[in-house]
CSV table of C-alpha atoms in Angstrom, one decimal:
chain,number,residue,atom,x,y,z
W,114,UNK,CA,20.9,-10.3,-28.0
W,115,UNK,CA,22.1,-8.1,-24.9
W,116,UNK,CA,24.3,-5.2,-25.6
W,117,UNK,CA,25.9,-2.0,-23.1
W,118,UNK,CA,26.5,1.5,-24.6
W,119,UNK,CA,28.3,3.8,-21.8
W,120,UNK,CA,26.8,6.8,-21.6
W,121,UNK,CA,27.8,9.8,-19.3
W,122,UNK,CA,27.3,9.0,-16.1
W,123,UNK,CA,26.1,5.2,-16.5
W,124,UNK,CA,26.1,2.1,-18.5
W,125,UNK,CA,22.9,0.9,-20.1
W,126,UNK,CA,22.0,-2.4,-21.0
W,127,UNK,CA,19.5,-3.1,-24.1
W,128,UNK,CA,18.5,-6.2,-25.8
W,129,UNK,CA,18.1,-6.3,-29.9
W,130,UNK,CA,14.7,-8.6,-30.8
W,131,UNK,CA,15.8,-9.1,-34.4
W,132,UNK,CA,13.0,-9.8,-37.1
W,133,UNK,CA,13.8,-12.1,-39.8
W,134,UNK,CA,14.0,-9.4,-42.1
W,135,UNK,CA,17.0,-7.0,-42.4
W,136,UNK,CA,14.6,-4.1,-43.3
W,137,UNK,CA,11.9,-4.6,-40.6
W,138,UNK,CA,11.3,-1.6,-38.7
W,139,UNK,CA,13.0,-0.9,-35.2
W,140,UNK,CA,10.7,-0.4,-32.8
W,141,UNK,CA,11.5,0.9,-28.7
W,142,UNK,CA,9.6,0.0,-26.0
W,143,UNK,CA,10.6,2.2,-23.0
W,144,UNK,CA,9.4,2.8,-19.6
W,145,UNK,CA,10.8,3.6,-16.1
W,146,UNK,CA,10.5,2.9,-13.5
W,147,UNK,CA,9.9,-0.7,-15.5
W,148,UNK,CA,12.9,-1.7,-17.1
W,149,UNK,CA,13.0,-4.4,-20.0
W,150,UNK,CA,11.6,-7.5,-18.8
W,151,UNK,CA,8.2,-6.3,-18.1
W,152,UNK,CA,7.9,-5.5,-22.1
W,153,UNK,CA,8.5,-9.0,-22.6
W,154,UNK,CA,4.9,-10.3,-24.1
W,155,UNK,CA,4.5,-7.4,-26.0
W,156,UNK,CA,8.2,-8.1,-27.8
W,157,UNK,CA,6.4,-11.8,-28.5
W,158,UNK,CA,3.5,-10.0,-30.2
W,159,UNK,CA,6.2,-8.2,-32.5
W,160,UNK,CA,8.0,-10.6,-34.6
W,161,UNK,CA,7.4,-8.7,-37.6
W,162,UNK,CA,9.9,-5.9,-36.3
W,163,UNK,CA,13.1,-5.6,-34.7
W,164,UNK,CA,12.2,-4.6,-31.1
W,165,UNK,CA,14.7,-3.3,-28.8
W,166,UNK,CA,13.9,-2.7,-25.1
W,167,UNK,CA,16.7,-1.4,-22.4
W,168,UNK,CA,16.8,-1.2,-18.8
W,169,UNK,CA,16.9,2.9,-17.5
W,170,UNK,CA,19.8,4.1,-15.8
W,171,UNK,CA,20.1,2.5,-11.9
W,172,UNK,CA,17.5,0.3,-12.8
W,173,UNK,CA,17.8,-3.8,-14.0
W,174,UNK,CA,20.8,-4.5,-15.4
W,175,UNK,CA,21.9,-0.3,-16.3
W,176,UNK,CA,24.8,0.6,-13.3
W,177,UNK,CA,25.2,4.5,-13.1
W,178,UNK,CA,27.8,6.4,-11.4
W,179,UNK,CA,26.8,7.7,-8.1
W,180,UNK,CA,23.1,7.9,-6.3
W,181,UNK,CA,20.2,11.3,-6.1
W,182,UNK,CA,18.1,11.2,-8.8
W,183,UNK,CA,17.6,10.9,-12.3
W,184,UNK,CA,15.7,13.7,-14.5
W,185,UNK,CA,13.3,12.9,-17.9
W,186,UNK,CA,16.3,15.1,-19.4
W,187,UNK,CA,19.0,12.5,-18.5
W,188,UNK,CA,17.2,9.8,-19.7
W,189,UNK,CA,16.0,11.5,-22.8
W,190,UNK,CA,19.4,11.8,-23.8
W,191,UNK,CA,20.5,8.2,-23.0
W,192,UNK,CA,17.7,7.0,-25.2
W,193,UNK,CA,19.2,9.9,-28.1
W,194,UNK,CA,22.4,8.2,-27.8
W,195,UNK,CA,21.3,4.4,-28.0
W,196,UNK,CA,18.7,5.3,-31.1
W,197,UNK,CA,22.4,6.9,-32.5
W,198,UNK,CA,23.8,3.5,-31.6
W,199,UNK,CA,20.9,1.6,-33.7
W,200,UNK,CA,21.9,3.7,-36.3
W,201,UNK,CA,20.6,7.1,-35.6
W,202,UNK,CA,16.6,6.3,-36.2
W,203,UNK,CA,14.2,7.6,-37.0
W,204,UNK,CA,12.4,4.8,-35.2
W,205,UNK,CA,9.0,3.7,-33.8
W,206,UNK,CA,8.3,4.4,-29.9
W,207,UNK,CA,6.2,2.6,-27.8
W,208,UNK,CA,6.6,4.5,-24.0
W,209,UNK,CA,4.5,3.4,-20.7
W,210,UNK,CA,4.4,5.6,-17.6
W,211,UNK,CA,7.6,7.4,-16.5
W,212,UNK,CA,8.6,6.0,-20.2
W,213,UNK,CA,6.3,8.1,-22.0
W,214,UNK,CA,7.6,11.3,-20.1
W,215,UNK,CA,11.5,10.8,-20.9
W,216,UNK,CA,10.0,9.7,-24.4
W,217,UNK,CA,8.1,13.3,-24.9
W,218,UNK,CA,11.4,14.7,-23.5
W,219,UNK,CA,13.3,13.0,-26.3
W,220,UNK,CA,11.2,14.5,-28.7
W,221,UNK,CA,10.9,17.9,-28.0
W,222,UNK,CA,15.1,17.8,-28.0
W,223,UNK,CA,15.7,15.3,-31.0
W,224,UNK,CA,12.5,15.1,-33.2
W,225,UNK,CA,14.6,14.0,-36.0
W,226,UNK,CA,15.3,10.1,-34.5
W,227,UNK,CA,11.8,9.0,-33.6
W,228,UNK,CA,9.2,8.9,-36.4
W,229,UNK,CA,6.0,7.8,-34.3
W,230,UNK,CA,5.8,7.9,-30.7
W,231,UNK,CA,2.6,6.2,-29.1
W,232,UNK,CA,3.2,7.7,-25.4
W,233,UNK,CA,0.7,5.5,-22.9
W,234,UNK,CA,-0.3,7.3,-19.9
W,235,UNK,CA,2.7,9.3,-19.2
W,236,UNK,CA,2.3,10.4,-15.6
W,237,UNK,CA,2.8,14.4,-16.5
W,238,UNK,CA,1.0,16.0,-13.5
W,239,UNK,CA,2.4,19.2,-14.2
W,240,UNK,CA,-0.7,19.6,-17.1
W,241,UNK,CA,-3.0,18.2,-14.7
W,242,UNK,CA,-5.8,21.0,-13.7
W,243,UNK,CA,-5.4,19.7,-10.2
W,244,UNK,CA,-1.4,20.1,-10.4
W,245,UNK,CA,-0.9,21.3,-6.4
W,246,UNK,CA,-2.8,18.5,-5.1
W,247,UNK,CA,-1.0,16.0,-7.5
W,248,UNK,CA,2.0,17.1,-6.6
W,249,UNK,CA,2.1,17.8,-3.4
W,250,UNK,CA,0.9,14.2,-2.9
W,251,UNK,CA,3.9,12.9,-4.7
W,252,UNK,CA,6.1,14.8,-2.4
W,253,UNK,CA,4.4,13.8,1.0
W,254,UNK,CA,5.2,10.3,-1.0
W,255,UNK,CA,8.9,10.7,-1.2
W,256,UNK,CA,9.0,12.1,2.2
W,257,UNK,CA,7.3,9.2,3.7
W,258,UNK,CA,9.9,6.9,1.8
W,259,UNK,CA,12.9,8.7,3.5
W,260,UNK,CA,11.1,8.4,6.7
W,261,UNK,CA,9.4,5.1,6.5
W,262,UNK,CA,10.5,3.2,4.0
W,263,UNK,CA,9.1,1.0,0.9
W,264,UNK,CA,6.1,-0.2,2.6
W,265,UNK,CA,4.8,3.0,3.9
W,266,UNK,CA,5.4,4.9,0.7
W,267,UNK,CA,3.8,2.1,-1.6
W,268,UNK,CA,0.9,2.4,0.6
W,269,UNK,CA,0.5,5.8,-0.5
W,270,UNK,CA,1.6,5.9,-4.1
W,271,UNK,CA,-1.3,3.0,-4.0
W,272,UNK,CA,-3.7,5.7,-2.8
W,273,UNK,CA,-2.6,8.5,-4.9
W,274,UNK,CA,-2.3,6.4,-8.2
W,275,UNK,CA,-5.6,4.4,-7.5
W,276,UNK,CA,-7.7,7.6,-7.1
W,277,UNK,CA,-10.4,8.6,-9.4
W,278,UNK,CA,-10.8,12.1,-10.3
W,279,UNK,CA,-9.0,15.3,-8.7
W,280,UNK,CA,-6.3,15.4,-5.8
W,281,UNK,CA,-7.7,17.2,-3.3
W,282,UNK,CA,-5.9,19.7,-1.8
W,283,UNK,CA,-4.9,17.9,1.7
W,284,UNK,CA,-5.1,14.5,0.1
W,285,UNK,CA,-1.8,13.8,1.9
W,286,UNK,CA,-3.2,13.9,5.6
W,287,UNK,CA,-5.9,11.6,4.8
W,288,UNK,CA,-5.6,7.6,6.4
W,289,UNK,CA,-4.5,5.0,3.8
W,290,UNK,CA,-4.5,1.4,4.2
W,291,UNK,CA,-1.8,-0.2,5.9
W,292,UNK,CA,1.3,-1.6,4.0
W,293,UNK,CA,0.7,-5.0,4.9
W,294,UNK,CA,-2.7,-5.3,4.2
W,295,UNK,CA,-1.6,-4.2,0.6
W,296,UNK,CA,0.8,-7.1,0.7
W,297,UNK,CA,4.0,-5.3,1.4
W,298,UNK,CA,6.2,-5.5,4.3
W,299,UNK,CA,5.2,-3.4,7.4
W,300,UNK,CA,8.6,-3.2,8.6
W,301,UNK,CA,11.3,-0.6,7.7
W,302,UNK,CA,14.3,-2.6,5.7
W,303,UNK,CA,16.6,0.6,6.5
W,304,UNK,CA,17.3,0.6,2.5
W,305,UNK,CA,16.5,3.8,0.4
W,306,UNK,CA,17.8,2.3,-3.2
W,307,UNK,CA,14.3,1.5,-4.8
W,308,UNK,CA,14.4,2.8,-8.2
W,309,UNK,CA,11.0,5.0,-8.4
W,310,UNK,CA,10.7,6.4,-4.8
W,311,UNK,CA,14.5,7.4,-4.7
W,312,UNK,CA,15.3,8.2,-8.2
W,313,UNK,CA,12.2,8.8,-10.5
W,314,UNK,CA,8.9,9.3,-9.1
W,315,UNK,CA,9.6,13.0,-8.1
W,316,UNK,CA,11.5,14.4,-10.8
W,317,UNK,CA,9.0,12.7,-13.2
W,318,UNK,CA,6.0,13.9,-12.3
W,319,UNK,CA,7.7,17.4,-11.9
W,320,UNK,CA,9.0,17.6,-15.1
W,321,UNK,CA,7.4,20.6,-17.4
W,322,UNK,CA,7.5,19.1,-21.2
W,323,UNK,CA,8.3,21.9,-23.7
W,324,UNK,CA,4.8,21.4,-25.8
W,325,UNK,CA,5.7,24.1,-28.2
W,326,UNK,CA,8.9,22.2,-29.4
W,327,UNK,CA,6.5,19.1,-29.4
W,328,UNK,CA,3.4,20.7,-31.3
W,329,UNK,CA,6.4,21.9,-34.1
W,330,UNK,CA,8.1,18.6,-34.1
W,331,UNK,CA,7.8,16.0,-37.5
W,332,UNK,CA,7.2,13.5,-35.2
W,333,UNK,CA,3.6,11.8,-35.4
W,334,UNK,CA,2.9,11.9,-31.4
W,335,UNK,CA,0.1,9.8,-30.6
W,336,UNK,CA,-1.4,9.6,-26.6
W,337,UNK,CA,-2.7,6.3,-25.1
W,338,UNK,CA,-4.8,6.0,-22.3
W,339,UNK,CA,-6.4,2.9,-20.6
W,340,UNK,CA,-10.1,1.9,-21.2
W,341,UNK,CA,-10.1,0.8,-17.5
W,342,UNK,CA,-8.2,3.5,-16.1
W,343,UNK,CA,-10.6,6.2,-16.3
W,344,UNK,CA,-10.2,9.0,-13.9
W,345,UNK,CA,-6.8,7.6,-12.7
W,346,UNK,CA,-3.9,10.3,-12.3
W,347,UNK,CA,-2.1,8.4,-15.1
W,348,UNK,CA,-4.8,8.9,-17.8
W,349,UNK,CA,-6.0,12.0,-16.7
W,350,UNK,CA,-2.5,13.5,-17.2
W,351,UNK,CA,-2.9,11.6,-20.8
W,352,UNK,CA,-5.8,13.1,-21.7
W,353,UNK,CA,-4.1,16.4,-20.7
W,354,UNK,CA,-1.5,16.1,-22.6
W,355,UNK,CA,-2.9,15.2,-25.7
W,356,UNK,CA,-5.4,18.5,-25.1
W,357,UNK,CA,-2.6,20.4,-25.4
W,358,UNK,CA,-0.8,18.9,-28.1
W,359,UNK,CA,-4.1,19.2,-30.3
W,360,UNK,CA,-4.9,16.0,-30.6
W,361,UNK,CA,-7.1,13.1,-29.1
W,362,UNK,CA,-5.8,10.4,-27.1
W,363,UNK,CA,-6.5,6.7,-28.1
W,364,UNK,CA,-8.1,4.4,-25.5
W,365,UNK,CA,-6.2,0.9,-25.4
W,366,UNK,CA,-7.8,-2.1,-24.0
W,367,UNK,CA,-7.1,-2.5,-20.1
W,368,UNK,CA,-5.4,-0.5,-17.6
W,369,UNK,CA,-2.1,1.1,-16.6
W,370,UNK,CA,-0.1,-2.2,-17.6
W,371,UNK,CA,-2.7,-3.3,-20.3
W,372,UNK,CA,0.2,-5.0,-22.1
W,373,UNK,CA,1.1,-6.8,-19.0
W,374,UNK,CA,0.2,-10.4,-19.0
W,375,UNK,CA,0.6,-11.0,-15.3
W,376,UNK,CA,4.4,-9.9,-14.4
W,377,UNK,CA,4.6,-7.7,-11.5
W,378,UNK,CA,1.2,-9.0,-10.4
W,379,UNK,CA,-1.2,-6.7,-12.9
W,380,UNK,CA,-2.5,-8.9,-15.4
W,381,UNK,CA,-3.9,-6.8,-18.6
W,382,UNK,CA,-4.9,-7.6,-22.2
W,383,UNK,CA,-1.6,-7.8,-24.0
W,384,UNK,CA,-3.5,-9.4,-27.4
W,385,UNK,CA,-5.8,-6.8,-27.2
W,386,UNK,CA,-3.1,-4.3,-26.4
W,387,UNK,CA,-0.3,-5.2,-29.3
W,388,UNK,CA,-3.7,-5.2,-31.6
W,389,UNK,CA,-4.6,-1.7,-30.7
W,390,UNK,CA,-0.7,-0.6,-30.8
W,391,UNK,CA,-0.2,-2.1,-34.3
W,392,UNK,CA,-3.2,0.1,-35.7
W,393,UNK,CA,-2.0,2.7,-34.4
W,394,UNK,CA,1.9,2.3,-35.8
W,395,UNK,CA,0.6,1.8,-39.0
W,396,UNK,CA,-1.8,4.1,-39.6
């Protein structure tokens, strides 16, 4: 069932996956710049609990006042407010990419409404070792987006999020492939609305979390990376984080989108996947 909550600044949209049980756990699958529909065969794999997914603000079906960009803290206290309109929590978090960074966001500020959070290769390049390069790869990104458009900047983020091991300094300057032999379009649309290169991407991997309010929260924070996506930005920035939270990240089967099961053209291992996130929930 589809519901809106109005928050300040936007109206979010989230579906309710009820179990046939009143007291089934709630479980929240978040991530941005994905919004609901790409959790869709892991809700399948989750019968036993009442799943709720939502689309981010600006993104899917969630309308927000205005354009610029969004922050991790923004979205960290749209998802506060929605657990307070499940019934204050705490709940069960499952967070992929941008996801996992408003999710860790969420904690630091409101430990009290999420009792497990399995983050999954949140994109934090601020921990990375290699941080300059990182970022200043994800802003020769943006700019190429306000230049060049969709094409042009995919081409890049390809690049960037492809690469395995550090960002060189410089990595910017260096050739990528062309947009169309990536299949996307060569030519400029004009439009500059694309939910990750206008509103997230930048402000994401920017953000600094607050690991001391994480290392003292209640919550049980657990940090997945992919067992294919070794060396990536994305797991590397896992691995980082979970280094210094104290803890050990958990390889899940398949890559980035491992619970994917062929929507936006990644096919992963979403069987393997839900398996491997189930453990982990119930440990």
């Amino acid at each position: 069932m589809t519901h809106t909550l109005e928050v300040p600044g936007a109206t979010l949209a989230y579906d309710v996956h009820q179990a046939e049980t009143d007291d089934a756990p709630i479980l929240l699958m978040i991530g941005c710049p994905m919004d609901a529909s790409g959790f869709t065969a892991l809700v399948g794999r989750f019968r036993d609990c009442t799943v709720v997914t939502y689309d981010p603000r600006g993104i899917g079906r969630s309308e927000r006042d205005g354009g610029g960009e969004s922050t991790p803290e923004q979205h960290a206290d749209d998802v506060h407010r929605l657990i307070g309109a499940l019934g204050g929590g705490p709940v069960d978090v499952f967070a992929s990419s941008g996801g996992a960074v408003n999710a860790l966001a969420l904690v630091a500020r409101h430990p009290e409404q999420v009792r497990t959070l399995v983050a999954h290769e949140p994109p934090a390049a601020q921990a990375l070792p290699d941080r300059e390069g990182a970022l200043a790869s994800v802003v020769d990104i943006c700019r190429t987006y306000d230049r060049d458009g969709f094409g042009a900047a995919m081409a890049k983020f390809i690049a960037v999020s492809s690469l395995r091991g550090e960002v060189p300094a410089g990595f910017a300057e260096l050739p990528v492939q062309k947009p169309e032999e990536l299949g996307f379009p060569a030519e400029d649309d004009g439009s500059r609305d694309d939910p990750m290169f206008a509103q997230n991407l930048m402000t994401c991997t920017h953000y600094e979390h607050d690991f001391e309010a994480l290392r003292a929260a209640p919550t049980r924070i657990v940090i997945g990376v992919g067992a294919e996506s070794e060396g990536e930005l994305a797991h590397r920035a896992g691995v980082a984080v979970a280094a210094r939270l104290g803890t050990e990240p958990v390889v899940f089967p398949s890559h980035h989108g491992g619970f994917l099961d062929g929507q936006f053209g990644m096919a992963g291992d979403p069987d393997g996947f839900a398996a491997t996130l189930r453990r982990v929930l119930s440990a």
